[in-house]
PDB file of C-alpha atoms in Angstrom:
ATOM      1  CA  UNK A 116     -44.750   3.190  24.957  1.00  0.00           C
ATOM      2  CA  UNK A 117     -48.350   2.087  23.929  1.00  0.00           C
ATOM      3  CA  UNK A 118     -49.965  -0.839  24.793  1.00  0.00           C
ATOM      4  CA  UNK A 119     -52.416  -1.950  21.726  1.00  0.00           C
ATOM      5  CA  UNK A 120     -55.050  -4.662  22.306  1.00  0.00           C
ATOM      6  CA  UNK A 121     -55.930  -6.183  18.885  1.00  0.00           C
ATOM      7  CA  UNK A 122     -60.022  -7.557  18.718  1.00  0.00           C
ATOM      8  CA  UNK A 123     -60.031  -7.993  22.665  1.00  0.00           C
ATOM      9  CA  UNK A 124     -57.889 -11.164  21.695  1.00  0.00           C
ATOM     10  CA  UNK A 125     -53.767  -9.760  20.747  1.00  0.00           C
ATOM     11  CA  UNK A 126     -51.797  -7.640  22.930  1.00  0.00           C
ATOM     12  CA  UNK A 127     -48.889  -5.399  21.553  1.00  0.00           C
ATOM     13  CA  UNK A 128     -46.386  -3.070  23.207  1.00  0.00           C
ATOM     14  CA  UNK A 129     -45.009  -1.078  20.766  1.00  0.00           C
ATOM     15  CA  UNK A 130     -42.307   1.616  21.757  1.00  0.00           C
ATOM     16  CA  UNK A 131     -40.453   3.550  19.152  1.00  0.00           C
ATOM     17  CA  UNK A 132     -36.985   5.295  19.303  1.00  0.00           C
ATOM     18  CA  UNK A 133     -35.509   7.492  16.655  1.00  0.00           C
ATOM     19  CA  UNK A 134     -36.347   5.801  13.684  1.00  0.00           C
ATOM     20  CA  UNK A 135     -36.473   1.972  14.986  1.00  0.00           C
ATOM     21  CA  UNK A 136     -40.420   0.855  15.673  1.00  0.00           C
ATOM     22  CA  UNK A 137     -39.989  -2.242  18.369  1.00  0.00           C
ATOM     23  CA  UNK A 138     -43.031  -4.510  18.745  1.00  0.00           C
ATOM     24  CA  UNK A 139     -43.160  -6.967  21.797  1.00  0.00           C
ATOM     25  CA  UNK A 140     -39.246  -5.938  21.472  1.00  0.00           C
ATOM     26  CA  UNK A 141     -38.532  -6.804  18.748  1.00  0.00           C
ATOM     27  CA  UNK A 142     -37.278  -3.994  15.681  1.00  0.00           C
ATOM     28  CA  UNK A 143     -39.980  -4.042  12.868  1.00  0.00           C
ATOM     29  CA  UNK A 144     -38.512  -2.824   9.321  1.00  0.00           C
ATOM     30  CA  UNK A 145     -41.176  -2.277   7.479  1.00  0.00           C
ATOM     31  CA  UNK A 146     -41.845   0.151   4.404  1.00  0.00           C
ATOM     32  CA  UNK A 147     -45.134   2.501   4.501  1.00  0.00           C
ATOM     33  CA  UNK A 148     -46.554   4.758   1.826  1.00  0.00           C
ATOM     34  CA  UNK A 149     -49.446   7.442   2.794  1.00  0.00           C
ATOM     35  CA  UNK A 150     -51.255   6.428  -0.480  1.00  0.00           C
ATOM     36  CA  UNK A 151     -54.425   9.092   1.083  1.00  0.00           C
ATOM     37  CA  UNK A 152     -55.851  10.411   4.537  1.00  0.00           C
ATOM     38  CA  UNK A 153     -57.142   6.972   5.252  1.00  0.00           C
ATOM     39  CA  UNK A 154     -54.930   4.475   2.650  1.00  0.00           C
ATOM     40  CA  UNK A 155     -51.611   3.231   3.665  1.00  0.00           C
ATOM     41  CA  UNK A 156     -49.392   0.966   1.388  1.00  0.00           C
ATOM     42  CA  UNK A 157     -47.009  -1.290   3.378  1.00  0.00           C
ATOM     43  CA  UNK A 158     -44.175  -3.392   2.507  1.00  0.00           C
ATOM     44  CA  UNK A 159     -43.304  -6.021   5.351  1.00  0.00           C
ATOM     45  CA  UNK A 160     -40.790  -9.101   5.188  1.00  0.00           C
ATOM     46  CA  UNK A 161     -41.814  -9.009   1.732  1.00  0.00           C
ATOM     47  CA  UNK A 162     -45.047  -8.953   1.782  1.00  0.00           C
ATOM     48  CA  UNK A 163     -47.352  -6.157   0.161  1.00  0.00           C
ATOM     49  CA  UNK A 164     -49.986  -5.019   2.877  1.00  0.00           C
ATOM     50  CA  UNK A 165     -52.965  -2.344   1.906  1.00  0.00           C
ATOM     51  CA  UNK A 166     -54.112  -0.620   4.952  1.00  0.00           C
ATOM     52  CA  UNK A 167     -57.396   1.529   5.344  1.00  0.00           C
ATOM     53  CA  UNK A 168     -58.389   3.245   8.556  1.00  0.00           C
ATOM     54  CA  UNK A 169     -62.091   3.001   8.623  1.00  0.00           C
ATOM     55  CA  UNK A 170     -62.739   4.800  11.941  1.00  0.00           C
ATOM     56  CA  UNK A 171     -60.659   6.736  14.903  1.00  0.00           C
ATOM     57  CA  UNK A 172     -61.511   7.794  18.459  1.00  0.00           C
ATOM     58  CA  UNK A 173     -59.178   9.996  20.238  1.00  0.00           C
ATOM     59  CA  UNK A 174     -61.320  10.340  23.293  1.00  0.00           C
ATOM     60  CA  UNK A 175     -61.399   6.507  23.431  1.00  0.00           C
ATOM     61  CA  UNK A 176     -57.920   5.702  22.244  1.00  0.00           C
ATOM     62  CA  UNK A 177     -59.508   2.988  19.192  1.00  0.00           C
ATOM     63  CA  UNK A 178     -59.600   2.856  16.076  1.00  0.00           C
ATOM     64  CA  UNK A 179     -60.540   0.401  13.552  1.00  0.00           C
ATOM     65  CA  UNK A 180     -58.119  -0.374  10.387  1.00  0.00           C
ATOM     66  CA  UNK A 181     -59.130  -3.276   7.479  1.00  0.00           C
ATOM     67  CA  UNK A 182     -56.390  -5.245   5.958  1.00  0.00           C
ATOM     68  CA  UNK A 183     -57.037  -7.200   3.363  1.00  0.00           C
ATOM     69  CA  UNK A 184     -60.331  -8.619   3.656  1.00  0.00           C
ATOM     70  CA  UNK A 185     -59.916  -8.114   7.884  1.00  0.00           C
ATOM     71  CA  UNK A 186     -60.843  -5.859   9.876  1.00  0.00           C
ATOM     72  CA  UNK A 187     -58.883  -5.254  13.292  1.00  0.00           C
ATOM     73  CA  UNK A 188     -60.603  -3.009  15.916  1.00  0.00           C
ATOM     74  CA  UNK A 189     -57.128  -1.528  18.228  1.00  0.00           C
ATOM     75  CA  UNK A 190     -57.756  -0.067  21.632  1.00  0.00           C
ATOM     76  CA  UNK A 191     -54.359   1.946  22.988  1.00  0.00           C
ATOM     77  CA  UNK A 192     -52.963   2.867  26.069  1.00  0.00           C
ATOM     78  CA  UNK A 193     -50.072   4.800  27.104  1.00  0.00           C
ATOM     79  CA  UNK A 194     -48.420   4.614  29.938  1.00  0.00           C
ATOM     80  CA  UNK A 195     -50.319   8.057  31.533  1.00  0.00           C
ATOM     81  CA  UNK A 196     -53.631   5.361  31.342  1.00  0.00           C
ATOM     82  CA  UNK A 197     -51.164   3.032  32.938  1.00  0.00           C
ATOM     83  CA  UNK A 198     -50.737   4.759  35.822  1.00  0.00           C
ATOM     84  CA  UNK A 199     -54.304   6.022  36.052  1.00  0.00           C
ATOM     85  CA  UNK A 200     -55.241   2.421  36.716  1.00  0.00           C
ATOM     86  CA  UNK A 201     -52.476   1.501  39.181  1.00  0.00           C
ATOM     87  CA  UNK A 202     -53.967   4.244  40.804  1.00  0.00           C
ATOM     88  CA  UNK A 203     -57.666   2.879  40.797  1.00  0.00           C
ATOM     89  CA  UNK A 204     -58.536   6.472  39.295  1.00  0.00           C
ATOM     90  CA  UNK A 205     -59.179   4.923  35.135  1.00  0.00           C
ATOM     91  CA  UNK A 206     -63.010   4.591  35.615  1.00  0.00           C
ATOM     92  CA  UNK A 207     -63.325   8.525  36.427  1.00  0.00           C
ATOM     93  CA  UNK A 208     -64.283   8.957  32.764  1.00  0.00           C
ATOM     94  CA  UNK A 209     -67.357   6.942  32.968  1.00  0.00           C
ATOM     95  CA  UNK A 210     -70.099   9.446  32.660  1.00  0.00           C
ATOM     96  CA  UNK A 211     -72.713   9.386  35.261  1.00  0.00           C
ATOM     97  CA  UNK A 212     -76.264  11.047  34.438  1.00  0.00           C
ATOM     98  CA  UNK A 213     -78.978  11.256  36.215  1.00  0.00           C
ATOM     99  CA  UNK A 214     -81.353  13.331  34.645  1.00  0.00           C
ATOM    100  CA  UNK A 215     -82.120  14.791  31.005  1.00  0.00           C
ATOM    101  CA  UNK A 216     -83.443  18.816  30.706  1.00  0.00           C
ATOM    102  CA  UNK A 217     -85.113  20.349  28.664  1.00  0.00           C
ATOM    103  CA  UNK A 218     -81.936  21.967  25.901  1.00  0.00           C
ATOM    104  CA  UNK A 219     -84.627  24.509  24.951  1.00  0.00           C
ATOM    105  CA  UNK A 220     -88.402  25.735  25.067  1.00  0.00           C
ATOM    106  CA  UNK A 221     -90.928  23.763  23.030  1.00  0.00           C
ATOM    107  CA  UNK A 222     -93.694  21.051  22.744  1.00  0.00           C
ATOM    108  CA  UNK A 223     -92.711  17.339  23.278  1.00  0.00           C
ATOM    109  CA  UNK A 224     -94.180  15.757  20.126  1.00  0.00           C
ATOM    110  CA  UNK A 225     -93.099  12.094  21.076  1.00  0.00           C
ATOM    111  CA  UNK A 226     -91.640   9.669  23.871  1.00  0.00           C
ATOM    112  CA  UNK A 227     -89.283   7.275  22.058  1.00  0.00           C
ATOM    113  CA  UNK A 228     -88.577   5.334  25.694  1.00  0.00           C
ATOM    114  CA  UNK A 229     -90.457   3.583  28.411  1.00  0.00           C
ATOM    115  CA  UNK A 230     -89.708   3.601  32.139  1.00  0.00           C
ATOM    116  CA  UNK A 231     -87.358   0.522  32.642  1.00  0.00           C
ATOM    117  CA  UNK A 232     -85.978   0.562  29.330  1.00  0.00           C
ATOM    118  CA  UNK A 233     -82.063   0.610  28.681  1.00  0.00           C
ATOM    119  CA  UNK A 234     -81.007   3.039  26.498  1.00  0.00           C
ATOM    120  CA  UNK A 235     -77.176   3.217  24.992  1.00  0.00           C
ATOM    121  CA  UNK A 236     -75.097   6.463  24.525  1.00  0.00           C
ATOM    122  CA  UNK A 237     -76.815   8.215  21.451  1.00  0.00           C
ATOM    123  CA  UNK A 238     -79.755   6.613  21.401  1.00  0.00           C
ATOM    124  CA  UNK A 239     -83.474   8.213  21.299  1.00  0.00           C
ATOM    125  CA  UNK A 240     -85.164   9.582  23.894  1.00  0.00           C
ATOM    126  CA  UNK A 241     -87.783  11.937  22.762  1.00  0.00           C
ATOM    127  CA  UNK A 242     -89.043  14.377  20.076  1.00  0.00           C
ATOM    128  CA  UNK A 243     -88.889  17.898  21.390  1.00  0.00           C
ATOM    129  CA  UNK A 244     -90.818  20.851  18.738  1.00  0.00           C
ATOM    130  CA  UNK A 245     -88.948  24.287  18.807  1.00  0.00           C
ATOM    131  CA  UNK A 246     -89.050  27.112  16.516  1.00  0.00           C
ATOM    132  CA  UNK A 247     -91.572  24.632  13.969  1.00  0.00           C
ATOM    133  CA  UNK A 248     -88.905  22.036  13.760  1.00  0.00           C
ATOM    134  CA  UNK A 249     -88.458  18.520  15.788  1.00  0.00           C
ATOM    135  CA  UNK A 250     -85.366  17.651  17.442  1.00  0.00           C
ATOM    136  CA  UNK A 251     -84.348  14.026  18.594  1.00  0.00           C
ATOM    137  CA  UNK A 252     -82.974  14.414  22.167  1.00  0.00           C
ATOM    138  CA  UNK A 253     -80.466  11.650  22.648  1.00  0.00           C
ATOM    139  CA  UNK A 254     -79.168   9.887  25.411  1.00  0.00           C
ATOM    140  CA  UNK A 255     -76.059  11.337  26.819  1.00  0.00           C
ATOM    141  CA  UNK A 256     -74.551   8.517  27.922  1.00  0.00           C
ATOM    142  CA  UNK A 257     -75.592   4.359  28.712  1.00  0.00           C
ATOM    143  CA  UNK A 258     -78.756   5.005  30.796  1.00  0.00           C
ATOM    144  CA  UNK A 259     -81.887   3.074  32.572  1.00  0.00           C
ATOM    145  CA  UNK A 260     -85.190   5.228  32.584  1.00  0.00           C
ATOM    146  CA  UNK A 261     -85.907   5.446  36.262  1.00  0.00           C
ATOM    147  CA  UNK A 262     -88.749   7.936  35.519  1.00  0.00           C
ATOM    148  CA  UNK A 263     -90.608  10.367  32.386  1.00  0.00           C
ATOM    149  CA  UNK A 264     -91.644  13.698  33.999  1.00  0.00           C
ATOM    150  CA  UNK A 265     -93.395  14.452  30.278  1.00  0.00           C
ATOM    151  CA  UNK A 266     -95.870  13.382  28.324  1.00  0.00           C
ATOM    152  CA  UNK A 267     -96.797  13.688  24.842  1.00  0.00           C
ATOM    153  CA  UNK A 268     -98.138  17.192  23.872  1.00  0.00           C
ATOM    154  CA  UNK A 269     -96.738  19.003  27.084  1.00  0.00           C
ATOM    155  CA  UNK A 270     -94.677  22.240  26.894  1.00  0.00           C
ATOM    156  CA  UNK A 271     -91.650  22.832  28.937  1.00  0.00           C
ATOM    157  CA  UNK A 272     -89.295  25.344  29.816  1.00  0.00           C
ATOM    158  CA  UNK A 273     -85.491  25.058  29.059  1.00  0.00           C
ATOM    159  CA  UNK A 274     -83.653  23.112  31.766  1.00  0.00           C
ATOM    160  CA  UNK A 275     -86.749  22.035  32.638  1.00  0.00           C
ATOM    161  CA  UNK A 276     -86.596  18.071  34.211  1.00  0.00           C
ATOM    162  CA  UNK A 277     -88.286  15.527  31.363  1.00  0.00           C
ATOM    163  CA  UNK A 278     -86.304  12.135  32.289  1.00  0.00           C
ATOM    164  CA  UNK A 279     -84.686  10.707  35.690  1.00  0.00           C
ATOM    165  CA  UNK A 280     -82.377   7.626  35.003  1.00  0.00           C
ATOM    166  CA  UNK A 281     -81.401   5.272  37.379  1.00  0.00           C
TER     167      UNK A 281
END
């Protein structure tokens, strides 16, 4: 059983045994072709349907699939997520962070952030020089700079303290 939420706005149980695909309960006969890795053709009620899945997440359970001229963004559960949230136990995957280190020896070139500032998952932190090349340090996960131990033009150590977030 999977639960699907359609653009935060449709909800969807879809179960499937043997061959039969039941949505909401009831049996959906519907034709699909694997025209590529990421091009489905489907034939429903009559009805010609291209699909193309423009982006997965396992970790996350979404993905993202244009029909037509639409684009639907899916998030799944099963019923293992289910029970993780009866539990009160779903929100263990948040990541919590508190500090950034140093990933190796080098020169910090540039600080992309200010204390206070918000930074998402991914985003830009700082320019670190090793072994005559710069890397971008990202943000490991959705942050708030509580402090910058660093400045431009200091060297550190590896594992070596440069941010505190809040």
């Amino acid at each position: 059983m999977l639960k699907i939420k359609v653009n935060d706005r449709f909800s969807f149980e879809v179960t499937s045994e043997k061959d039969v695909s039941m949505v909401n309960g009831h049996a959906i006969n519907a034709d699909k072709v694997r025209i590529n890795d990421r091009t489905f053709h489907i034939l429903h009620k009559g009805r010609s349907y291209n699909a193309e899945l423009l982006g997965i997440s396992r970790d996350e359970k979404s993905c993202s699939v244009k029909v037509g001229n639409n684009i639907y963004s899916m998030q799944m559960t099963d019923q293992f997520d289910e029970l993780l949230h009866q539990l009160g136990m779903d929100n263990l995957k948040v990541a919590r962070v508190s500090e950034v280190k140093a990933p190796m020896p080098g020169l910090v070139i540039r600080i992309l952030v200010a204390e206070g500032d918000e930074v998402e998952k991914g985003g830009n932190l700082f320019v670190l020089e090793a072994m005559k090349m710069e890397n971008i340090i990202k943000a490991p996960a959705d942050v708030k700079i509580k402090s910058i131990r660093v400045k431009s033009g200091d060297k550190v150590e590896k594992n070596q303290v440069m941010m505190i977030f809040a």
